[in-house]
PDB file of C-alpha atoms in Angstrom:
ATOM      1  CA  MET A1237    -131.504  35.573-262.239  1.00 91.00           C
ATOM      2  CA  ILE A1238    -129.181  37.186-259.720  1.00 93.00           C
ATOM      3  CA  GLU A1239    -129.979  36.668-256.057  1.00 92.00           C
ATOM      4  CA  PHE A1240    -128.169  38.016-253.045  1.00 89.00           C
ATOM      5  CA  ARG A1241    -129.185  37.277-249.495  1.00 91.00           C
ATOM      6  CA  LYS A1242    -128.069  38.978-246.270  1.00 92.00           C
ATOM      7  CA  VAL A1243    -124.864  40.267-247.868  1.00 93.00           C
ATOM      8  CA  SER A1244    -122.500  42.330-245.713  1.00 93.00           C
ATOM      9  CA  LYS A1245    -119.039  43.752-246.364  1.00 94.00           C
ATOM     10  CA  CYS A1246    -116.665  45.694-244.112  1.00 93.00           C
ATOM     11  CA  PHE A1247    -113.450  47.569-244.814  1.00 92.00           C
ATOM     12  CA  ASP A1248    -111.643  47.776-241.476  1.00 89.00           C
ATOM     13  CA  THR A1249    -114.178  49.509-239.207  1.00 87.00           C
ATOM     14  CA  ILE A1250    -116.365  50.792-242.060  1.00 88.00           C
ATOM     15  CA  LYS A1251    -119.449  48.731-242.896  1.00 88.00           C
ATOM     16  CA  ALA A1252    -119.925  49.369-246.607  1.00 91.00           C
ATOM     17  CA  ILE A1253    -122.767  46.856-247.098  1.00 90.00           C
ATOM     18  CA  ASP A1254    -125.078  45.836-244.282  1.00 89.00           C
ATOM     19  CA  ASN A1255    -127.355  42.780-244.572  1.00 90.00           C
ATOM     20  CA  VAL A1256    -128.554  43.510-248.124  1.00 90.00           C
ATOM     21  CA  SER A1257    -130.984  41.196-249.930  1.00 90.00           C
ATOM     22  CA  ALA A1258    -132.646  41.476-253.355  1.00 89.00           C
ATOM     23  CA  THR A1259    -133.556  39.518-256.480  1.00 90.00           C
ATOM     24  CA  ILE A1260    -132.845  40.723-260.019  1.00 91.00           C
ATOM     25  CA  GLU A1261    -135.000  39.067-262.665  1.00 89.00           C
ATOM     26  CA  GLU A1262    -133.773  38.362-266.195  1.00 90.00           C
ATOM     27  CA  GLY A1263    -134.545  40.582-269.169  1.00 87.00           C
ATOM     28  CA  HIS A1264    -135.327  43.712-267.152  1.00 88.00           C
ATOM     29  CA  VAL A1265    -133.382  46.851-266.295  1.00 92.00           C
ATOM     30  CA  PHE A1266    -132.654  47.066-262.565  1.00 93.00           C
ATOM     31  CA  GLY A1267    -131.622  50.446-261.179  1.00 91.00           C
ATOM     32  CA  LEU A1268    -129.595  50.708-257.989  1.00 89.00           C
ATOM     33  CA  ILE A1269    -130.005  54.210-256.595  1.00 85.00           C
ATOM     34  CA  GLY A1270    -128.109  55.843-253.742  1.00 78.00           C
ATOM     35  CA  THR A1271    -125.907  58.693-252.636  1.00 72.00           C
ATOM     36  CA  ASN A1272    -122.144  58.659-253.061  1.00 72.00           C
ATOM     37  CA  GLY A1273    -120.835  56.406-250.306  1.00 79.00           C
ATOM     38  CA  ALA A1274    -124.094  54.461-249.983  1.00 81.00           C
ATOM     39  CA  GLY A1275    -122.328  51.224-250.973  1.00 88.00           C
ATOM     40  CA  LYS A1276    -123.376  50.937-254.636  1.00 89.00           C
ATOM     41  CA  SER A1277    -119.892  50.290-256.049  1.00 90.00           C
ATOM     42  CA  THR A1278    -119.065  47.787-253.315  1.00 92.00           C
ATOM     43  CA  LEU A1279    -122.290  45.888-253.976  1.00 93.00           C
ATOM     44  CA  MET A1280    -121.640  45.908-257.734  1.00 93.00           C
ATOM     45  CA  ARG A1281    -118.155  44.466-257.197  1.00 93.00           C
ATOM     46  CA  ILE A1282    -119.613  41.747-254.992  1.00 94.00           C
ATOM     47  CA  LEU A1283    -122.253  40.910-257.630  1.00 94.00           C
ATOM     48  CA  GLY A1284    -119.523  40.715-260.262  1.00 93.00           C
ATOM     49  CA  GLY A1285    -117.376  38.410-258.140  1.00 92.00           C
ATOM     50  CA  VAL A1286    -114.602  40.977-257.806  1.00 92.00           C
ATOM     51  CA  LEU A1287    -115.012  41.162-254.023  1.00 93.00           C
ATOM     52  CA  LYS A1288    -116.016  38.439-251.615  1.00 94.00           C
ATOM     53  CA  ALA A1289    -118.816  39.220-249.168  1.00 94.00           C
ATOM     54  CA  ASP A1290    -117.939  38.867-245.490  1.00 94.00           C
ATOM     55  CA  GLU A1291    -121.406  37.445-244.878  1.00 94.00           C
ATOM     56  CA  GLY A1292    -124.273  36.250-247.052  1.00 93.00           C
ATOM     57  CA  ILE A1293    -124.390  34.676-250.496  1.00 92.00           C
ATOM     58  CA  VAL A1294    -124.571  35.900-254.111  1.00 93.00           C
ATOM     59  CA  MET A1295    -125.971  33.523-256.744  1.00 94.00           C
ATOM     60  CA  VAL A1296    -125.987  33.908-260.530  1.00 94.00           C
ATOM     61  CA  ASP A1297    -128.383  31.455-262.159  1.00 94.00           C
ATOM     62  CA  GLY A1298    -128.080  29.227-259.116  1.00 92.00           C
ATOM     63  CA  GLU A1299    -124.265  29.334-258.921  1.00 93.00           C
ATOM     64  CA  ALA A1300    -122.141  31.152-256.345  1.00 93.00           C
ATOM     65  CA  VAL A1301    -120.341  33.904-258.236  1.00 93.00           C
ATOM     66  CA  TYR A1302    -117.150  34.441-256.229  1.00 93.00           C
ATOM     67  CA  ASN A1303    -114.136  32.455-257.495  1.00 92.00           C
ATOM     68  CA  ASN A1304    -116.378  30.718-260.049  1.00 94.00           C
ATOM     69  CA  PRO A1305    -115.296  31.283-263.687  1.00 92.00           C
ATOM     70  CA  SER A1306    -118.471  29.796-265.202  1.00 92.00           C
ATOM     71  CA  ALA A1307    -120.707  32.192-263.250  1.00 93.00           C
ATOM     72  CA  LYS A1308    -118.428  35.202-263.814  1.00 93.00           C
ATOM     73  CA  ALA A1309    -118.409  34.504-267.564  1.00 93.00           C
ATOM     74  CA  LYS A1310    -122.092  35.477-267.589  1.00 95.00           C
ATOM     75  CA  ILE A1311    -121.300  38.948-266.240  1.00 96.00           C
ATOM     76  CA  PHE A1312    -119.540  41.972-267.697  1.00 96.00           C
ATOM     77  CA  TYR A1313    -118.720  44.636-265.124  1.00 95.00           C
ATOM     78  CA  ILE A1314    -118.276  48.273-266.168  1.00 94.00           C
ATOM     79  CA  SER A1315    -116.775  50.033-263.168  1.00 90.00           C
ATOM     80  CA  ASP A1316    -116.965  53.744-262.496  1.00 85.00           C
ATOM     81  CA  ASP A1317    -113.218  53.886-263.167  1.00 81.00           C
ATOM     82  CA  GLN A1318    -112.819  51.324-265.946  1.00 80.00           C
ATOM     83  CA  PHE A1319    -109.471  49.552-266.344  1.00 81.00           C
ATOM     84  CA  PHE A1320    -107.516  50.021-269.562  1.00 87.00           C
ATOM     85  CA  PHE A1321    -103.976  48.939-270.423  1.00 85.00           C
ATOM     86  CA  LYS A1322    -101.350  51.638-269.970  1.00 83.00           C
ATOM     87  CA  ASN A1323    -100.671  53.047-273.458  1.00 88.00           C
ATOM     88  CA  GLY A1324    -103.170  50.483-274.769  1.00 93.00           C
ATOM     89  CA  THR A1325    -105.622  50.965-277.619  1.00 96.00           C
ATOM     90  CA  PRO A1326    -109.266  49.852-277.955  1.00 95.00           C
ATOM     91  CA  ARG A1327    -108.005  47.042-280.171  1.00 95.00           C
ATOM     92  CA  ASP A1328    -105.854  45.795-277.271  1.00 94.00           C
ATOM     93  CA  MET A1329    -108.957  45.739-275.056  1.00 92.00           C
ATOM     94  CA  LEU A1330    -110.826  43.882-277.763  1.00 93.00           C
ATOM     95  CA  TYR A1331    -108.330  41.010-277.760  1.00 91.00           C
ATOM     96  CA  LEU A1332    -108.225  40.936-273.958  1.00 91.00           C
ATOM     97  CA  TYR A1333    -111.981  40.507-273.644  1.00 93.00           C
ATOM     98  CA  LYS A1334    -112.142  38.140-276.618  1.00 92.00           C
ATOM     99  CA  THR A1335    -109.854  35.678-274.823  1.00 92.00           C
ATOM    100  CA  TYR A1336    -112.117  35.578-271.764  1.00 90.00           C
ATOM    101  CA  TYR A1337    -115.586  35.985-273.274  1.00 94.00           C
ATOM    102  CA  THR A1338    -115.852  33.254-275.890  1.00 91.00           C
ATOM    103  CA  GLY A1339    -119.019  34.749-277.373  1.00 93.00           C
ATOM    104  CA  PHE A1340    -117.439  38.150-278.012  1.00 96.00           C
ATOM    105  CA  ASP A1341    -118.861  39.606-281.256  1.00 96.00           C
ATOM    106  CA  MET A1342    -115.994  41.234-283.175  1.00 95.00           C
ATOM    107  CA  ASP A1343    -118.185  42.333-286.097  1.00 96.00           C
ATOM    108  CA  LYS A1344    -120.584  44.140-283.761  1.00 96.00           C
ATOM    109  CA  TRP A1345    -117.617  45.713-281.955  1.00 96.00           C
ATOM    110  CA  LYS A1346    -116.212  47.120-285.190  1.00 96.00           C
ATOM    111  CA  ASP A1347    -119.658  48.378-286.245  1.00 96.00           C
ATOM    112  CA  LEU A1348    -120.322  50.121-282.910  1.00 96.00           C
ATOM    113  CA  MET A1349    -116.844  51.647-282.774  1.00 96.00           C
ATOM    114  CA  GLU A1350    -117.509  53.183-286.174  1.00 96.00           C
ATOM    115  CA  LYS A1351    -121.006  54.396-285.229  1.00 95.00           C
ATOM    116  CA  PHE A1352    -119.730  55.987-282.013  1.00 95.00           C
ATOM    117  CA  GLY A1353    -116.836  57.575-283.891  1.00 95.00           C
ATOM    118  CA  LEU A1354    -114.067  55.953-281.838  1.00 96.00           C
ATOM    119  CA  ASP A1355    -110.636  55.211-283.332  1.00 96.00           C
ATOM    120  CA  SER A1356    -109.617  51.633-282.478  1.00 94.00           C
ATOM    121  CA  ARG A1357    -105.891  52.450-282.981  1.00 94.00           C
ATOM    122  CA  ARG A1358    -105.751  55.541-280.804  1.00 95.00           C
ATOM    123  CA  LYS A1359    -104.338  55.227-277.276  1.00 95.00           C
ATOM    124  CA  VAL A1360    -107.139  55.057-274.720  1.00 94.00           C
ATOM    125  CA  ASN A1361    -105.294  57.384-272.317  1.00 92.00           C
ATOM    126  CA  THR A1362    -105.876  60.169-274.859  1.00 94.00           C
ATOM    127  CA  PHE A1363    -109.653  59.594-274.767  1.00 94.00           C
ATOM    128  CA  SER A1364    -111.954  61.887-272.797  1.00 92.00           C
ATOM    129  CA  LYS A1365    -113.911  60.498-269.847  1.00 90.00           C
ATOM    130  CA  GLY A1366    -117.022  60.212-271.994  1.00 91.00           C
ATOM    131  CA  MET A1367    -115.163  58.393-274.774  1.00 93.00           C
ATOM    132  CA  LYS A1368    -113.774  55.887-272.262  1.00 93.00           C
ATOM    133  CA  LYS A1369    -117.302  55.245-270.999  1.00 93.00           C
ATOM    134  CA  GLN A1370    -118.495  54.696-274.572  1.00 95.00           C
ATOM    135  CA  LEU A1371    -115.661  52.225-275.203  1.00 95.00           C
ATOM    136  CA  ALA A1372    -116.475  50.346-271.993  1.00 94.00           C
ATOM    137  CA  VAL A1373    -120.154  50.098-272.965  1.00 95.00           C
ATOM    138  CA  ILE A1374    -119.271  48.846-276.449  1.00 96.00           C
ATOM    139  CA  CYS A1375    -116.986  46.154-275.007  1.00 96.00           C
ATOM    140  CA  GLY A1376    -119.661  45.189-272.485  1.00 96.00           C
ATOM    141  CA  ILE A1377    -122.377  44.863-275.119  1.00 96.00           C
ATOM    142  CA  CYS A1378    -120.162  42.917-277.523  1.00 97.00           C
ATOM    143  CA  ALA A1379    -119.045  40.463-274.840  1.00 96.00           C
ATOM    144  CA  ASN A1380    -122.575  39.022-275.211  1.00 96.00           C
ATOM    145  CA  THR A1381    -122.894  38.234-271.521  1.00 96.00           C
ATOM    146  CA  LYS A1382    -126.252  37.636-269.920  1.00 96.00           C
ATOM    147  CA  TYR A1383    -125.770  40.350-267.286  1.00 97.00           C
ATOM    148  CA  LEU A1384    -124.199  43.794-267.610  1.00 97.00           C
ATOM    149  CA  LEU A1385    -123.209  45.604-264.407  1.00 96.00           C
ATOM    150  CA  CYS A1386    -122.951  49.357-264.962  1.00 94.00           C
ATOM    151  CA  ASP A1387    -121.533  51.559-262.204  1.00 92.00           C
ATOM    152  CA  GLU A1388    -122.267  55.255-262.948  1.00 88.00           C
ATOM    153  CA  THR A1389    -122.063  54.433-266.660  1.00 88.00           C
ATOM    154  CA  PHE A1390    -123.938  57.564-267.762  1.00 87.00           C
ATOM    155  CA  ASP A1391    -121.686  59.872-265.750  1.00 84.00           C
ATOM    156  CA  GLY A1392    -119.519  61.779-268.228  1.00 81.00           C
ATOM    157  CA  LEU A1393    -121.723  61.136-271.265  1.00 88.00           C
ATOM    158  CA  ASP A1394    -123.373  64.045-273.026  1.00 89.00           C
ATOM    159  CA  PRO A1395    -127.197  63.935-273.446  1.00 88.00           C
ATOM    160  CA  VAL A1396    -127.022  62.577-276.998  1.00 91.00           C
ATOM    161  CA  MET A1397    -124.690  59.752-276.010  1.00 92.00           C
ATOM    162  CA  ARG A1398    -126.806  58.921-272.963  1.00 91.00           C
ATOM    163  CA  GLN A1399    -129.805  58.368-275.209  1.00 91.00           C
ATOM    164  CA  ALA A1400    -127.684  56.369-277.667  1.00 93.00           C
ATOM    165  CA  VAL A1401    -126.482  54.059-274.881  1.00 93.00           C
ATOM    166  CA  LYS A1402    -130.030  53.637-273.534  1.00 92.00           C
ATOM    167  CA  ALA A1403    -131.263  52.790-277.040  1.00 93.00           C
ATOM    168  CA  LEU A1404    -128.444  50.250-277.366  1.00 94.00           C
ATOM    169  CA  PHE A1405    -129.452  48.646-274.054  1.00 94.00           C
ATOM    170  CA  ALA A1406    -133.102  48.492-275.157  1.00 92.00           C
ATOM    171  CA  LYS A1407    -132.154  46.805-278.420  1.00 94.00           C
ATOM    172  CA  GLU A1408    -130.017  44.171-276.659  1.00 95.00           C
ATOM    173  CA  ILE A1409    -132.789  43.494-274.118  1.00 93.00           C
ATOM    174  CA  GLU A1410    -135.293  42.930-276.914  1.00 92.00           C
ATOM    175  CA  GLU A1411    -133.030  40.848-279.151  1.00 93.00           C
ATOM    176  CA  ARG A1412    -131.211  38.614-276.654  1.00 92.00           C
ATOM    177  CA  GLY A1413    -132.662  39.235-273.203  1.00 93.00           C
ATOM    178  CA  LEU A1414    -129.757  41.245-271.774  1.00 95.00           C
ATOM    179  CA  THR A1415    -130.170  42.195-268.108  1.00 96.00           C
ATOM    180  CA  PRO A1416    -128.498  45.531-267.269  1.00 95.00           C
ATOM    181  CA  ILE A1417    -128.012  46.441-263.594  1.00 95.00           C
ATOM    182  CA  ILE A1418    -127.315  50.177-263.427  1.00 94.00           C
ATOM    183  CA  ALA A1419    -125.984  51.909-260.304  1.00 91.00           C
ATOM    184  CA  SER A1420    -126.407  55.677-260.134  1.00 86.00           C
ATOM    185  CA  HIS A1421    -126.789  58.530-257.680  1.00 78.00           C
ATOM    186  CA  ASN A1422    -129.069  60.363-260.091  1.00 76.00           C
ATOM    187  CA  LEU A1423    -132.729  59.360-260.449  1.00 77.00           C
ATOM    188  CA  ARG A1424    -133.231  61.382-263.618  1.00 77.00           C
ATOM    189  CA  GLU A1425    -130.666  59.275-265.491  1.00 78.00           C
ATOM    190  CA  LEU A1426    -132.791  56.170-264.941  1.00 81.00           C
ATOM    191  CA  GLU A1427    -136.222  57.742-265.366  1.00 78.00           C
ATOM    192  CA  ASP A1428    -136.938  56.323-268.819  1.00 79.00           C
ATOM    193  CA  ILE A1429    -135.096  53.008-268.723  1.00 86.00           C
ATOM    194  CA  CYS A1430    -135.481  51.173-265.391  1.00 87.00           C
ATOM    195  CA  GLU A1431    -138.334  48.785-264.627  1.00 86.00           C
ATOM    196  CA  TYR A1432    -137.226  47.761-261.145  1.00 88.00           C
ATOM    197  CA  VAL A1433    -135.404  49.976-258.684  1.00 87.00           C
ATOM    198  CA  GLY A1434    -133.650  49.443-255.369  1.00 86.00           C
ATOM    199  CA  LEU A1435    -132.774  52.315-253.054  1.00 83.00           C
ATOM    200  CA  LEU A1436    -129.489  51.839-251.204  1.00 84.00           C
ATOM    201  CA  HIS A1437    -128.775  54.011-248.167  1.00 76.00           C
ATOM    202  CA  LYS A1438    -125.966  53.690-245.635  1.00 75.00           C
ATOM    203  CA  GLY A1439    -125.095  50.196-246.838  1.00 74.00           C
ATOM    204  CA  GLY A1440    -128.625  48.786-246.772  1.00 78.00           C
ATOM    205  CA  ILE A1441    -131.487  48.570-249.262  1.00 76.00           C
ATOM    206  CA  LEU A1442    -134.512  50.535-248.080  1.00 71.00           C
ATOM    207  CA  PHE A1443    -136.675  48.779-250.672  1.00 74.00           C
ATOM    208  CA  GLU A1444    -136.771  47.217-254.144  1.00 77.00           C
ATOM    209  CA  LYS A1445    -139.912  47.674-256.201  1.00 78.00           C
ATOM    210  CA  ASP A1446    -141.448  47.453-259.653  1.00 81.00           C
ATOM    211  CA  ILE A1447    -141.876  51.046-260.861  1.00 78.00           C
ATOM    212  CA  ASP A1448    -145.098  50.263-262.759  1.00 77.00           C
ATOM    213  CA  GLU A1449    -146.659  48.704-259.666  1.00 75.00           C
ATOM    214  CA  MET A1450    -145.755  51.778-257.636  1.00 73.00           C
ATOM    215  CA  LYS A1451    -147.349  54.005-260.278  1.00 73.00           C
ATOM    216  CA  LEU A1452    -150.589  52.000-260.270  1.00 74.00           C
ATOM    217  CA  ASN A1453    -151.270  52.855-256.628  1.00 80.00           C
ATOM    218  CA  LEU A1454    -149.744  56.315-256.454  1.00 85.00           C
ATOM    219  CA  HIS A1455    -151.229  59.358-258.182  1.00 88.00           C
ATOM    220  CA  LYS A1456    -150.640  63.091-258.427  1.00 91.00           C
ATOM    221  CA  ILE A1457    -153.699  65.340-258.415  1.00 93.00           C
ATOM    222  CA  GLN A1458    -153.650  69.008-259.350  1.00 93.00           C
ATOM    223  CA  CYS A1459    -156.812  70.895-258.513  1.00 93.00           C
ATOM    224  CA  VAL A1460    -158.276  74.289-257.646  1.00 91.00           C
ATOM    225  CA  VAL A1461    -159.629  74.388-254.085  1.00 85.00           C
ATOM    226  CA  LYS A1462    -161.669  77.473-253.129  1.00 81.00           C
ATOM    227  CA  GLU A1463    -163.541  76.125-250.115  1.00 83.00           C
ATOM    228  CA  GLU A1464    -162.184  74.672-246.884  1.00 85.00           C
ATOM    229  CA  THR A1465    -164.895  71.979-246.952  1.00 86.00           C
ATOM    230  CA  MET A1466    -163.494  70.637-250.223  1.00 86.00           C
ATOM    231  CA  LEU A1467    -159.976  70.527-248.783  1.00 88.00           C
ATOM    232  CA  CYS A1468    -161.298  68.630-245.760  1.00 89.00           C
ATOM    233  CA  GLY A1469    -163.150  66.257-248.096  1.00 88.00           C
ATOM    234  CA  ILE A1470    -159.960  65.427-249.992  1.00 89.00           C
ATOM    235  CA  ARG A1471    -158.071  64.776-246.772  1.00 88.00           C
ATOM    236  CA  GLU A1472    -160.914  62.700-245.354  1.00 87.00           C
ATOM    237  CA  HIS A1473    -161.670  60.464-248.347  1.00 87.00           C
ATOM    238  CA  LEU A1474    -158.245  60.098-249.951  1.00 91.00           C
ATOM    239  CA  ASP A1475    -154.967  58.726-248.600  1.00 89.00           C
ATOM    240  CA  VAL A1476    -152.938  61.919-248.988  1.00 88.00           C
ATOM    241  CA  VAL A1477    -149.166  61.414-248.888  1.00 83.00           C
ATOM    242  CA  THR A1478    -147.965  64.913-249.783  1.00 83.00           C
ATOM    243  CA  MET A1479    -149.705  68.264-250.287  1.00 87.00           C
ATOM    244  CA  GLU A1480    -148.474  71.552-251.731  1.00 88.00           C
ATOM    245  CA  ASN A1481    -150.334  74.697-252.691  1.00 87.00           C
ATOM    246  CA  ARG A1482    -149.880  78.029-254.397  1.00 90.00           C
ATOM    247  CA  GLY A1483    -152.924  80.031-253.480  1.00 88.00           C
ATOM    248  CA  ALA A1484    -155.998  78.070-254.564  1.00 87.00           C
ATOM    249  CA  LEU A1485    -153.977  75.628-256.741  1.00 92.00           C
ATOM    250  CA  TYR A1486    -153.208  72.454-254.804  1.00 92.00           C
ATOM    251  CA  THR A1487    -151.064  69.466-255.755  1.00 91.00           C
ATOM    252  CA  PHE A1488    -151.635  66.219-253.880  1.00 90.00           C
ATOM    253  CA  THR A1489    -149.871  62.849-254.042  1.00 88.00           C
ATOM    254  CA  VAL A1490    -152.345  60.158-252.990  1.00 89.00           C
ATOM    255  CA  ARG A1491    -152.405  56.373-252.646  1.00 86.00           C
ATOM    256  CA  GLY A1492    -155.187  54.154-253.975  1.00 86.00           C
ATOM    257  CA  ARG A1493    -156.667  52.774-257.154  1.00 86.00           C
ATOM    258  CA  ARG A1494    -157.093  55.288-259.962  1.00 87.00           C
ATOM    259  CA  GLU A1495    -160.846  54.610-260.311  1.00 88.00           C
ATOM    260  CA  GLU A1496    -161.465  55.256-256.610  1.00 89.00           C
ATOM    261  CA  VAL A1497    -159.408  58.462-256.675  1.00 91.00           C
ATOM    262  CA  GLU A1498    -161.324  59.765-259.702  1.00 90.00           C
ATOM    263  CA  ASN A1499    -164.698  58.870-258.162  1.00 90.00           C
ATOM    264  CA  HIS A1500    -163.908  60.752-254.948  1.00 88.00           C
ATOM    265  CA  MET A1501    -162.741  63.813-256.868  1.00 90.00           C
ATOM    266  CA  GLU A1502    -165.888  63.828-259.031  1.00 89.00           C
ATOM    267  CA  GLN A1503    -168.077  63.699-255.912  1.00 88.00           C
ATOM    268  CA  LEU A1504    -166.305  66.778-254.489  1.00 85.00           C
ATOM    269  CA  HIS A1505    -167.117  68.816-257.652  1.00 83.00           C
ATOM    270  CA  PRO A1506    -163.892  70.849-257.781  1.00 83.00           C
ATOM    271  CA  VAL A1507    -163.650  73.843-260.116  1.00 83.00           C
ATOM    272  CA  PHE A1508    -160.838  72.001-261.900  1.00 88.00           C
ATOM    273  CA  TYR A1509    -158.772  68.873-261.367  1.00 91.00           C
ATOM    274  CA  GLU A1510    -156.509  66.522-263.323  1.00 92.00           C
ATOM    275  CA  LEU A1511    -154.424  63.435-262.625  1.00 90.00           C
ATOM    276  CA  LEU A1512    -150.815  63.891-263.686  1.00 86.00           C
ATOM    277  CA  PRO A1513    -148.054  61.310-264.272  1.00 81.00           C
ATOM    278  CA  LEU A1514    -145.507  60.959-261.473  1.00 82.00           C
ATOM    279  CA  SER A1515    -141.786  61.242-262.022  1.00 79.00           C
ATOM    280  CA  LEU A1516    -139.481  58.617-260.552  1.00 77.00           C
ATOM    281  CA  GLU A1517    -138.274  61.203-258.040  1.00 76.00           C
ATOM    282  CA  GLU A1518    -141.832  61.900-256.864  1.00 77.00           C
ATOM    283  CA  ILE A1519    -142.496  58.177-256.476  1.00 76.00           C
ATOM    284  CA  PHE A1520    -139.396  57.757-254.359  1.00 73.00           C
ATOM    285  CA  ILE A1521    -140.250  60.768-252.198  1.00 70.00           C
ATOM    286  CA  SER A1522    -143.573  59.151-251.368  1.00 70.00           C
ATOM    287  CA  GLU A1523    -142.178  55.656-250.820  1.00 66.00           C
ATOM    288  CA  THR A1524    -139.318  56.771-248.594  1.00 66.00           C
ATOM    289  CA  GLU A1525    -141.607  58.868-246.412  1.00 64.00           C
ATOM    290  CA  VAL A1526    -143.269  55.621-245.359  1.00 60.00           C
ATOM    291  CA  LYS A1527    -139.845  54.410-244.217  1.00 59.00           C
ATOM    292  CA  GLY A1528    -139.278  57.599-242.260  1.00 58.00           C
ATOM    293  CA  TYR A1529    -136.717  59.107-244.648  1.00 61.00           C
ATOM    294  CA  ASP A1530    -136.648  62.278-246.715  1.00 60.00           C
ATOM    295  CA  VAL A1531    -135.537  61.215-250.211  1.00 57.00           C
ATOM    296  CA  LYS A1532    -134.205  64.710-250.925  1.00 57.00           C
ATOM    297  CA  THR A1533    -131.496  64.110-248.332  1.00 57.00           C
ATOM    298  CA  LEU A1534    -130.669  60.668-249.755  1.00 54.00           C
ATOM    299  CA  ILE A1535    -130.363  61.259-253.484  1.00 52.00           C
ATOM    300  CA  LEU A1536    -129.814  63.984-256.027  1.00 50.00           C
TER     301      LEU A1536
END
């Protein structure tokens, strides 16, 4: 488990991280969402022990991470701009990581390099951005660390490779309990992989929540409303968060238990209605409105 409490970090007069606290449980995918400049990369570097927080504490399995080799050995950090040796090859990176991560799996590395179609003897500086990201992911997976910090890892990957990397993460989570922490400015990248999500804005976390729990109490209703009395009934009996309409077709986002929502809709006898699944973006729009923010100005 990774815990950070009241963490702050300044660069001269700029406060990059401001009193941030969260807990990341093992064996789950944690998504860290935020705009460019929200402080995601700074927080990831602090979690990886690359930077020292000015205030607060970061613990990895009960150990302080900064300047602590035993704690840092449990973490592999894939930065947005990954480091590679000048004129180095993937094989050079292999031997670098193998000296630090004692559990590095060379056989898996060779297998994944072949499956991803990467030449281990080719100079990395001739690789495309996407190929460098693939190499970084392969090294991170094969290091066999407990935690994998991914900063904009999907940026630069084509759709096929994005799904391949997500499938690789899922396999490692199932087989050995890997815990990926993925920072991104794009909700859609994390739609089908994250279980817990934290929204970072202006250096602080607005909230961290279990996506499934949010979905249990948040529903989207699409219905045909022809009478004003029915519209008033929906507003009166349901906790309406958002409402849109195109003529007689209305779409509502409401809070409450699914059974209660369905019962109220049945009692109103609409011409037509259905409950639809919410996207991660729609969930965040609703959750941030409670905090007084418009998610469309924060992300995407």
